[in-house]
Coordinates of C-alpha atoms in Angstrom, one line a residue:
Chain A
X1 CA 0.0 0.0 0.0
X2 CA 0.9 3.6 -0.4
X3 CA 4.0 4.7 2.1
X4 CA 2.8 8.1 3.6
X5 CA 5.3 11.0 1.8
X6 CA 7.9 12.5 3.8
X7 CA 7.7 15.0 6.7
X8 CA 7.2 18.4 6.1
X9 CA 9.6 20.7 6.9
X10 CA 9.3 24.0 4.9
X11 CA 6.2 26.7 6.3
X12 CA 3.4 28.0 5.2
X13 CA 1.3 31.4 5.4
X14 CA -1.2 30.4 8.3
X15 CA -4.3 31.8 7.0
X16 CA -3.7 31.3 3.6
X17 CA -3.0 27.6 4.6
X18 CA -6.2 27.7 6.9
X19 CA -7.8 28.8 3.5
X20 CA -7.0 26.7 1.3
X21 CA -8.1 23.5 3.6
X22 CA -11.2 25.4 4.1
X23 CA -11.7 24.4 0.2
X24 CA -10.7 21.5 -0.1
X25 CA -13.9 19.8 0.1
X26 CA -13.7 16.2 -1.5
X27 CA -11.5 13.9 -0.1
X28 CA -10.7 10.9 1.5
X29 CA -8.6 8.8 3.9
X30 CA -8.2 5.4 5.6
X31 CA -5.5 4.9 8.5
X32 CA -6.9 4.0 12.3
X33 CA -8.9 5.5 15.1
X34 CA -8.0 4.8 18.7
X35 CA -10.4 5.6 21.5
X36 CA -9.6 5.8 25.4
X37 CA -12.9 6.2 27.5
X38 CA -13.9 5.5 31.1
X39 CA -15.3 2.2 30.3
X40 CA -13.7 1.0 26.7
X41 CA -10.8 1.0 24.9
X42 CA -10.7 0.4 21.5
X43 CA -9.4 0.4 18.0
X44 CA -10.4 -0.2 14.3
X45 CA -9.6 0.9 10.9
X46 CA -11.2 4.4 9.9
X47 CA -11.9 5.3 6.3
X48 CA -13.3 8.8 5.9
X49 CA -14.7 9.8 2.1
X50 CA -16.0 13.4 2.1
X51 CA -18.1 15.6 -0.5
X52 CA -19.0 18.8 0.3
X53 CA -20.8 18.8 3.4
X54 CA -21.7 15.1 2.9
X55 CA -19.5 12.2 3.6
X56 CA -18.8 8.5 4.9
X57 CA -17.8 7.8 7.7
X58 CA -16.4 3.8 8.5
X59 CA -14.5 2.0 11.0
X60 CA -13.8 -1.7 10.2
X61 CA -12.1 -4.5 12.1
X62 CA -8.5 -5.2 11.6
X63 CA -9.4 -8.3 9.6
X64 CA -11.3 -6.2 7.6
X65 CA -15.1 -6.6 8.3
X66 CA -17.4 -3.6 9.1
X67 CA -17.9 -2.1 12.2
X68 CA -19.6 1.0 11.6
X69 CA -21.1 2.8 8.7
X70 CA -22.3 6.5 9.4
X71 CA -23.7 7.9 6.1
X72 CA -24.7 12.4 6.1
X73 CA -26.5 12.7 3.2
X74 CA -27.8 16.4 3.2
X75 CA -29.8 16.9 6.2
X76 CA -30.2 13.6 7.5
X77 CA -27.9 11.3 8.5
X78 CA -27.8 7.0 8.6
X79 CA -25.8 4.9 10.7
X80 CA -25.5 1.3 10.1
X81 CA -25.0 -1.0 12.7
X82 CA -24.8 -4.6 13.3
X83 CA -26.9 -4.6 10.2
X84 CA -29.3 -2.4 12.0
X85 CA -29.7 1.0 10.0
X86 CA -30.9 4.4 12.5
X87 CA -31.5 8.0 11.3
X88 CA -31.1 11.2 12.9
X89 CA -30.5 14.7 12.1
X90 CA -27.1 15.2 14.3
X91 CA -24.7 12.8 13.9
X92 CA -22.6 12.6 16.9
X93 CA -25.2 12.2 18.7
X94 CA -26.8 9.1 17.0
X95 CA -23.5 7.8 17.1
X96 CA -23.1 8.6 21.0
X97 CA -26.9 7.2 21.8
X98 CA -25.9 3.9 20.5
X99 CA -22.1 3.0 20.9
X100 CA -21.8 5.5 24.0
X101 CA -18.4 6.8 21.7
X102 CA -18.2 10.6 22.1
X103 CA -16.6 11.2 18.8
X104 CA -17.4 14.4 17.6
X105 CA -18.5 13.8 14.1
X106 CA -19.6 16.9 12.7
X107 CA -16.4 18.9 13.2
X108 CA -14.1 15.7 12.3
X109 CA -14.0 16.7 8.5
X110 CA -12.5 20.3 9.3
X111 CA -10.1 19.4 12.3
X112 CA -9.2 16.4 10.6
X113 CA -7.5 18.6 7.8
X114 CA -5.7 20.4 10.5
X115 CA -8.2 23.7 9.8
X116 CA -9.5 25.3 12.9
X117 CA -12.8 26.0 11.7
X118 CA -15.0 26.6 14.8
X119 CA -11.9 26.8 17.1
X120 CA -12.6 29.2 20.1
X121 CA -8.9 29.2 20.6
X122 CA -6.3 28.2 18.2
X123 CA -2.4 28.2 18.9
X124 CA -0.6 27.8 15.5
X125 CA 3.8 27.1 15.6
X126 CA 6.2 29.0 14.1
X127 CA 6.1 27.3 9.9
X128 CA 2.5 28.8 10.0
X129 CA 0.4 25.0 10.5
X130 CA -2.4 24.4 13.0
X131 CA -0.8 22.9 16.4
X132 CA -3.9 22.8 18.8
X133 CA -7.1 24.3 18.6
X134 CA -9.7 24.3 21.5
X135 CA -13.2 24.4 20.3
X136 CA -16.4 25.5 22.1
X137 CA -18.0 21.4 22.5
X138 CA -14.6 21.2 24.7
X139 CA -12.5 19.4 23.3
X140 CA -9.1 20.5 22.5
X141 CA -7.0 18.7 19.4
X142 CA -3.3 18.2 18.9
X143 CA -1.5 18.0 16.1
X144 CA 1.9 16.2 14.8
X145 CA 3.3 14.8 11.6
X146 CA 2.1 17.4 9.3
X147 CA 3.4 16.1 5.7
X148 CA 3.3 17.7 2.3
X149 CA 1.4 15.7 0.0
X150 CA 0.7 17.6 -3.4
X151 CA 0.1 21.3 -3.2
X152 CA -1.6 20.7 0.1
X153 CA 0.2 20.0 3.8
X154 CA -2.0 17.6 5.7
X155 CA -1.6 16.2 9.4
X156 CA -0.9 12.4 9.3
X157 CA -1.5 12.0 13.8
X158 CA -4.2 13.9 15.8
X159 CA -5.2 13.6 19.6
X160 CA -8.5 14.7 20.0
X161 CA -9.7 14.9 24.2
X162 CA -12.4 16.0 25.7
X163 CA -12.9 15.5 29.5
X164 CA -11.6 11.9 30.2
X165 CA -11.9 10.5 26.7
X166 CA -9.2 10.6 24.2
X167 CA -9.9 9.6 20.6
X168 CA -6.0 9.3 18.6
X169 CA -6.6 9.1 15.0
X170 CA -3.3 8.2 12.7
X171 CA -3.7 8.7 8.8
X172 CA -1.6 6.0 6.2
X173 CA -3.2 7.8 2.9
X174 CA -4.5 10.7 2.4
X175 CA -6.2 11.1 -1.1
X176 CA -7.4 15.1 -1.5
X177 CA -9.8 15.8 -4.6
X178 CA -9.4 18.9 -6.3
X179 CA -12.9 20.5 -6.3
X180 CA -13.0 20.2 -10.6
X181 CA -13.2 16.3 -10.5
X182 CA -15.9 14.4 -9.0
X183 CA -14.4 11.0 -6.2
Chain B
X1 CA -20.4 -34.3 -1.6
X2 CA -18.0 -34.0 0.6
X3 CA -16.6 -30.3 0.5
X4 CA -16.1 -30.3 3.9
X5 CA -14.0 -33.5 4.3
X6 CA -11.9 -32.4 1.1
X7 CA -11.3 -29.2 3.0
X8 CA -10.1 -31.4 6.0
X9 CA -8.0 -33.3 4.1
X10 CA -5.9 -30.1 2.3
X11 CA -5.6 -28.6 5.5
X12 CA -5.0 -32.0 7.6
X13 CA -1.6 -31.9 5.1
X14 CA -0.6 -28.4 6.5
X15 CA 1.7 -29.4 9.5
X16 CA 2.8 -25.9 9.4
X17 CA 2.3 -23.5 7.0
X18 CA 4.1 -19.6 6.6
X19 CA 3.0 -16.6 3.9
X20 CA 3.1 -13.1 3.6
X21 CA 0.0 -11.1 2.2
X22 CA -1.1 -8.8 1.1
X23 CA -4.8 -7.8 2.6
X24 CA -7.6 -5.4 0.5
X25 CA -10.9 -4.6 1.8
X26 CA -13.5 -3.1 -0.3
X27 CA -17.1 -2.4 -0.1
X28 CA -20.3 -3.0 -2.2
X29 CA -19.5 -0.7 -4.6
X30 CA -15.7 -2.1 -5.0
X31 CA -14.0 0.8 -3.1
X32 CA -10.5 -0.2 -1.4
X33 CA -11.5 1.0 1.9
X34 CA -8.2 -0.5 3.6
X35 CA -4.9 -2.2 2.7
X36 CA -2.6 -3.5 4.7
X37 CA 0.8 -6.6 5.0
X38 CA 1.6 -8.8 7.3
X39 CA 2.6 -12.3 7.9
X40 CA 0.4 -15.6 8.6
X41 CA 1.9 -18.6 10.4
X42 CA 0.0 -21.8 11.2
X43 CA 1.1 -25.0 13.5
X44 CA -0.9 -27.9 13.3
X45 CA -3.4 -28.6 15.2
X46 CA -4.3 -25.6 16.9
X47 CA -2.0 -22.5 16.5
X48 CA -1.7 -19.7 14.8
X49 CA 0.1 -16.2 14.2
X50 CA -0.9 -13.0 12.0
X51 CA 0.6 -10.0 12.2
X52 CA 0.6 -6.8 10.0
X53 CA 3.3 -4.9 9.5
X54 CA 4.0 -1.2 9.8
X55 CA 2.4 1.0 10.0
X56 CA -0.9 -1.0 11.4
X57 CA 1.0 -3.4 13.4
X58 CA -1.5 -5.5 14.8
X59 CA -0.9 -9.3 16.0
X60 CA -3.2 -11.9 16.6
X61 CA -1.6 -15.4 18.6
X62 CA -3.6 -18.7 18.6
X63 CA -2.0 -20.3 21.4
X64 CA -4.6 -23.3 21.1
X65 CA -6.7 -22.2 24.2
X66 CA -6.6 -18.6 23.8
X67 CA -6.9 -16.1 21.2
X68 CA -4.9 -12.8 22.1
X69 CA -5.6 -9.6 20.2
X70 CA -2.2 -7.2 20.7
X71 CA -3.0 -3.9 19.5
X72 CA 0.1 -1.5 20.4
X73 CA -2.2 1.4 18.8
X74 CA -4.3 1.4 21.9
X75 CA -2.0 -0.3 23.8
X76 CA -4.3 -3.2 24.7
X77 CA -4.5 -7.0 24.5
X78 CA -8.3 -9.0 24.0
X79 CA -8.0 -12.4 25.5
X80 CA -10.3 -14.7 23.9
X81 CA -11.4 -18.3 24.0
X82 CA -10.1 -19.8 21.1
X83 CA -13.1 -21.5 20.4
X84 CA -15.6 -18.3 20.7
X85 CA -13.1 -16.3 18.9
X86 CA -14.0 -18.2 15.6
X87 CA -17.4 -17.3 14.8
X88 CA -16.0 -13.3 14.5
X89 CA -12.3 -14.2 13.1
X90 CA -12.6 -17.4 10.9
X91 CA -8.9 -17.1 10.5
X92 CA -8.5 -18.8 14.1
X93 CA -10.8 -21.2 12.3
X94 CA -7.7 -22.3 10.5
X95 CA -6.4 -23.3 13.8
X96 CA -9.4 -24.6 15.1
X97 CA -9.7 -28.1 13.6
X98 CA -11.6 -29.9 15.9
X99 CA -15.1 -31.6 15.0
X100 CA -17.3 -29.5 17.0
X101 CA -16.0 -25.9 15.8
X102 CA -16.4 -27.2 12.4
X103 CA -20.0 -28.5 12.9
X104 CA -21.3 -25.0 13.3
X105 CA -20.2 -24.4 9.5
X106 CA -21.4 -25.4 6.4
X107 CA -18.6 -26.0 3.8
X108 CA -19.5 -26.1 0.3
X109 CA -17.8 -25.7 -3.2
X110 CA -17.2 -23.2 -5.8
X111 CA -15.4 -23.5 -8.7
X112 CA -11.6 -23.5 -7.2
X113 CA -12.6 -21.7 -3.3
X114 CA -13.7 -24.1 -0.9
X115 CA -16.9 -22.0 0.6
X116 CA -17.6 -21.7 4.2
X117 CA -20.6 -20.8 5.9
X118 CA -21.4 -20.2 9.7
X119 CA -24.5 -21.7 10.7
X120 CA -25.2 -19.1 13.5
X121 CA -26.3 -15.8 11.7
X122 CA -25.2 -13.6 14.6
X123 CA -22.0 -14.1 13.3
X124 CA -20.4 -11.1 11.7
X125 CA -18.8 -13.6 8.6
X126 CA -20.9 -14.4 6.0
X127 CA -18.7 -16.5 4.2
X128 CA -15.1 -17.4 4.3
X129 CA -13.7 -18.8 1.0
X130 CA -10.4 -20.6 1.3
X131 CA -8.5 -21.0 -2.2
X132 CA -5.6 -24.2 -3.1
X133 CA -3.3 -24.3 -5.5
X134 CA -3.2 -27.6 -5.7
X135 CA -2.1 -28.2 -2.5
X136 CA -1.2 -24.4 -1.6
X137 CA -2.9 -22.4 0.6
X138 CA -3.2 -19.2 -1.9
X139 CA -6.1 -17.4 -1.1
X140 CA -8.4 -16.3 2.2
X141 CA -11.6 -13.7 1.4
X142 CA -14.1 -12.8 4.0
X143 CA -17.1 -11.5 3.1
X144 CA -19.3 -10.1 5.8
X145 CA -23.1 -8.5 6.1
X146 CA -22.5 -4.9 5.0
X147 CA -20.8 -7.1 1.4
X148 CA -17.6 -5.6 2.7
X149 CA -14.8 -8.0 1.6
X150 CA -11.6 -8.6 3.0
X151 CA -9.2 -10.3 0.5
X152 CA -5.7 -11.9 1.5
X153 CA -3.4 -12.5 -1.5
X154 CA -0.7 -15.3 0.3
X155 CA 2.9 -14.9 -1.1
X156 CA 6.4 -16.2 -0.5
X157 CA 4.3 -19.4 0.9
X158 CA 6.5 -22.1 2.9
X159 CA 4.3 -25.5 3.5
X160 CA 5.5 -27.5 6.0
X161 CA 8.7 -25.9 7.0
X162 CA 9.8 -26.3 10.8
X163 CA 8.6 -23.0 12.8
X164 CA 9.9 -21.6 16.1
X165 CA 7.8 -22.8 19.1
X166 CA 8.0 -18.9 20.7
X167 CA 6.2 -17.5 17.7
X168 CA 2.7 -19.0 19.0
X169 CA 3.3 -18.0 23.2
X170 CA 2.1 -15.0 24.2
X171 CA 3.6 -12.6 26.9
X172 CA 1.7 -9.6 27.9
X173 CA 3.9 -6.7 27.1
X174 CA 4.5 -3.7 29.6
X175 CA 2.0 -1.3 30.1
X176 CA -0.4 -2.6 28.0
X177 CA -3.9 -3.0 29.6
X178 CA -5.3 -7.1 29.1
X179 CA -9.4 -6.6 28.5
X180 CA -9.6 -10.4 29.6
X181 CA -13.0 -11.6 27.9
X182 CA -12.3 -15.4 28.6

């Protein structure tokens, strides 16, 4: 499979950067989500397609069979389960009602790009890219591993925590669609 | 017709067996949703080890009683019964030979893939289908109930080559926490 490019290690303009993720709106990833919670630990495979403000959201087992399916489509939004399928306007929390996982699903697709989007506090280092961002829902995200891949500079780890759960997400492709081509 | 004894016999013939693969999952609609390597090793009658490599590094040892689940991501280890472990992982079915695991699965055939089926529908396997060359172990696929299918393509395959006792004992590593499910 594809080996993640190298590190990056030149700097960018920071809101010029912040602006340009802020357009990139198709794209997708797989790599693996980690989550730390009172009562479970666990982690599967996450693959993340996103099109404008709709997307896919999947974890799978290591061996490669689903786990979850969580489908936006416009207003509404589907999560498949067990082979059970439920509906509900707000994602994170149909996701929350019925795995008890606090992952905050509606901001994923902008913090996972390393855009602070929503941030009520942002703290960005010195070569101009997002390093952690606080947001109002309380949880405050971390960044490392930034790499450039294409005209675009992506983060490849995140720590996401928010009172004493901590979600880790680590990306092994990114794949980021210009806005002119369809998936 | 005997699919299931003909399956018995090719991997009655596997004292040990040892391949890399390469693993692709993709969904209904044929998206790759996740690839990874790793290494498969198999002890007759009831052992096993799979591991991927970096950067997923995941690894799963059959000791013959227990399945442990080592997931240095999370930093935690699932212990398992080897024999409940099946229904959700039919690779431990590989090292779970023994007449009673196999009577809660149908086996049937289709053209070269031997095709098996759990009988108990809560488990999340559909179908496994186990390929031969001939005598070589070639080819796993797991389809589940979402039609997401997890392909492993076995290469540099060594049949019946001695293998290093250690390889299937597990010892819990530091600092990782044991979710003990046995």
């Amino acid at each position: 499979c594809a080996t993640p490019p190298p590190k990056h290690s030149g700097s960018v303009d920071a809101e010029r950067h912040q602006q340009r993720l802020n357009a990139l709106t198709h794209w997708s990833l797989s790599g693996k989500l980690a989550y730390r919670g009172p009562e479970e630990r666990f982690s599967a495979n996450l693959n993340w397609q996103q099109w404008g403000p709709d997307y896919r959201f999947r974890l799978s087992t290591f061996i490669g069979t689903s786990l979850m399916d969580m489908q936006r489509r416009g207003k509404s939004v589907a999560l498949t389960l067990d082979e059970q399928t439920y509906r509900h306007r707000h994602a994170g929390t149909l996701l929350e009602n019925l795995t008890g996982w606090p992952i905050p699903v509606e901001q994923l697709p902008h913090w996972i790009k390393g855009s602070s989007m929503g941030a009520i506090e942002r703290q960005i280092s010195d070569n101009g890219l997002l390093q952690r961002l606080q947001s109002s829902t309380d949880w405050q995200v971390t960044y490392d591993d930034y790499r450039q891949l294409g005209d675009y500079v992506l983060p490849y780890s995140l720590r996401l925590t928010h009172q004493n759960h901590l979600i880790k997400i680590r990306i092994n492709q990114w794949q980021p669609i210009d806005d002119n081509h369809a998936l | 017709e005997g699919a299931k004894e003909a399956l018995e016999q090719k991997l009655d013939a596997l004292n040990t067996y040892q391949a890399e693969f390469k693993q692709t999952v993709t969904d209904a609609e044929n998206t790759v949703i996740q690839q990874a390597e790793g290494l498969l090793q198999l002890q007759k009658p009831n052992q096993l080890r799979w591991e991927l490599y970096a950067p997923n590094d995941t690894i799963v040892i059959a000791d013959g009683d227990t399945v442990w689940h080592i997931d240095p991501f999370v930093e935690q280890v699932v212990a398992m019964n080897q024999s409940e472990a099946v229904q959700n992982n039919p690779l431990v079915l590989l090292a779970q030979r023994d007449p009673d695991t196999w009577a809660q699965f149908n086996v049937s055939r289709d053209d070269s893939d031997f095709v098996v089926a759990s009988r108990s529908d809560d488990s999340h396997i559909a179908q496994l289908r186990i390929r031969f060359d001939d005598n070589t172990l070639s080819k796993l696929t797991m389809l589940d109930r979402q039609q997401q299918t997890s392909e492993f393509d076995f290469y540099n395959i060594q049949q019946n080559v001695l293998l290093e006792q250690g390889l299937f004992n597990y010892n819990l590593a530091k600092g990782y926490e044991l979710d003990d499910q046995r």
